[in-house]
Amino acid sequence: MYRTHNCGELRQSDVNSEVTLSGWVQKIRDLGAMTFIDLRDRYGITQLFFNKEDNSELHSQTEKLGREFVIQVKGKVTERSSKNPDMPTGDIEITVSELNVLSKSDVPPFTIEDETDGGEEIRMKYRYLDLRRAKVQKGIILRNRMAQEIRQYLIKNDFLEIETPFLIKSTPEGARDFVVPSRMAEGKFYALPQSPQVFKQLLMIGGYDKYFQLTKCFRDEDFRSDRQPEFTQIDCEMSFVERDDILNLFEGLAKHMFKEIKNIDFTEPFVRIAYDDAMEMYGSDRPDLRFDMKISDLTEVVKGNNFKVFDDAEFVGAICAEGLAGYSRKQTDKLIKWVQRPQIGAKGLVFAKYNEDGTFKSSVDKFYSQEDLKKWADATNAKPGDLILLMSGSKRKTLLALGELRLEMGNRLELRDDNKFAPLWIVDFPLFEKDEETGQMHAVHHPFTSPKKDQFHLIETNPENIKAEAYDLVVNGNEIGGGSIRIHDTELQEKMFKILGFTEEEAKAQFGFLMNAFKYGAPPHGGIAFGFDRWVALFNGSESIRDVIAFPKNNAGRDIMIDAPSEIDAEQLKDLSLAIVRE
Ligand code: ASP
């Protein structure tokens, strides 16, 4: 027997028991006549005690040990003379009578500690060592707990967990597909699913009215911050439901998770904000509602003072940063540079300081009197001591830029507290968005999303203004989940494909099976998918989803531990009838 107990469970009440423990050597403290070793496994750390006077032969064996050796010890649980109240096992130690080395270890390339000396790259290369760190384990264990809670909630609500295939034909979720060449069908390819979207809809047609699955999705996207080419969704679908049935059931899931995992009770319904309103108020379709700082429309207020920038602008908006009127020239200059970075892309920034004495100082004093600036303050609810920040330009771009600025000011004012959670639903998304360059319409969500019921008739005449029966769950500025009521009618689905630029033949070739299925009694249905990695990261307080994935890819989509992607040999290429053509 390798162990009678794990390294985190022995207590004062176990004193005098004979035990066997196995684990990794975390730390060795050699004090000459006495040696202490911290023995670690995933449950905790237990101190081992070797006394030269009692057993010099055994004591000398400890000299051959090193960090990360795997050892087994037998001994007696004894009360410590100096207890460590910071450790659950801190009252006791094991007075060792037998030591076996189960496995030696090279000196690890970084310290297996919470605050390690290893950088990201080296930790990724030796991910199995990184996984030993308590900090990493915490995220992986939380992930497991959350998966269990999700399953419990959904199963209690009659959902069936059903797997769908990975080797499929392209699913349009807006990214590129990863493809897998087929050996048997020469020159043909499978695609890996960007999501199980069409399969879950087919399951509804198959009569499995409540489906879910924790499943991998694959999207070949260019590197953007914190994306993984493969990630996990909690994918769900229901039949005979309207939007609110779905929102209510999955709000229940979110509340269940907040309660079980974070011990937070959300007794009130989550706020629901229409997409258009979210854009106007927060300049974002995933607003962080941990703080207010809404955008105010100043377009009319600022016009007519011969300040051409504002006079000519389609939109002028402002936010009020509380208490920052004391910003120095240097600080405001820096802020202007900040909004001019390509990520924000604003031309500039106008500011007005509402001084404590009730006067104003603005960057456009030449054009605006104190009375004018007082109107800005009224429109933005600014008080003496506040800083008003204005941007102008085309409406959408300006709102988006103000949205980014709002988040930045929220950070600076420390209003984005990690221990606070502000969930909300965004509803009534537009169904389409138009590519500004090509004029081509794209689905904002995906092509299977239903227009709102009372807007079906607009599909031919005014598609741009149609709102979709689509929704996102947003928490603290993160989109945690999103879904929609689906089209379940062949004719409407055909119209949808047409607007999206598919010819009849193309639509048939790609989605003929789905449209055919709609002909055989398709129930009204809808669903949602949650980004499981992001949700776990949020609850774990992690910046990156990499922290909560056991074997993540790096920023460039590479697994540097196993060295993937990598070349395949000529034989394999031949089997697949493939040749590599290098440009
Ligand atoms: N398949 C969608 C997605 O991956 C989610 C859904 O509509 O249920 O975003």
XYZ file of C-alpha atoms in Angstrom, residues 292-293 319-327 380-389 409 412-413 415:
25
model
C -22.025 53.415 -13.540
C -20.253 56.193 -15.528
C -18.340 60.510 -19.649
C -17.744 61.950 -16.227
C -14.798 60.624 -14.243
C -15.603 61.317 -10.637
C -13.053 63.203 -8.583
C -10.406 63.522 -11.301
C -10.582 67.296 -11.872
C -7.134 67.439 -10.297
C -5.560 65.701 -13.325
C -23.206 64.566 -17.564
C -24.294 64.929 -13.913
C -20.818 66.169 -13.045
C -20.122 67.675 -9.634
C -17.307 70.000 -8.582
C -14.124 67.900 -8.503
C -15.070 65.790 -11.559
C -13.427 65.510 -14.950
C -15.647 65.509 -18.064
C -14.204 63.728 -21.103
C -11.310 55.290 -16.211
C -7.996 54.042 -12.794
C -10.692 54.777 -10.243
C -14.188 50.659 -9.666
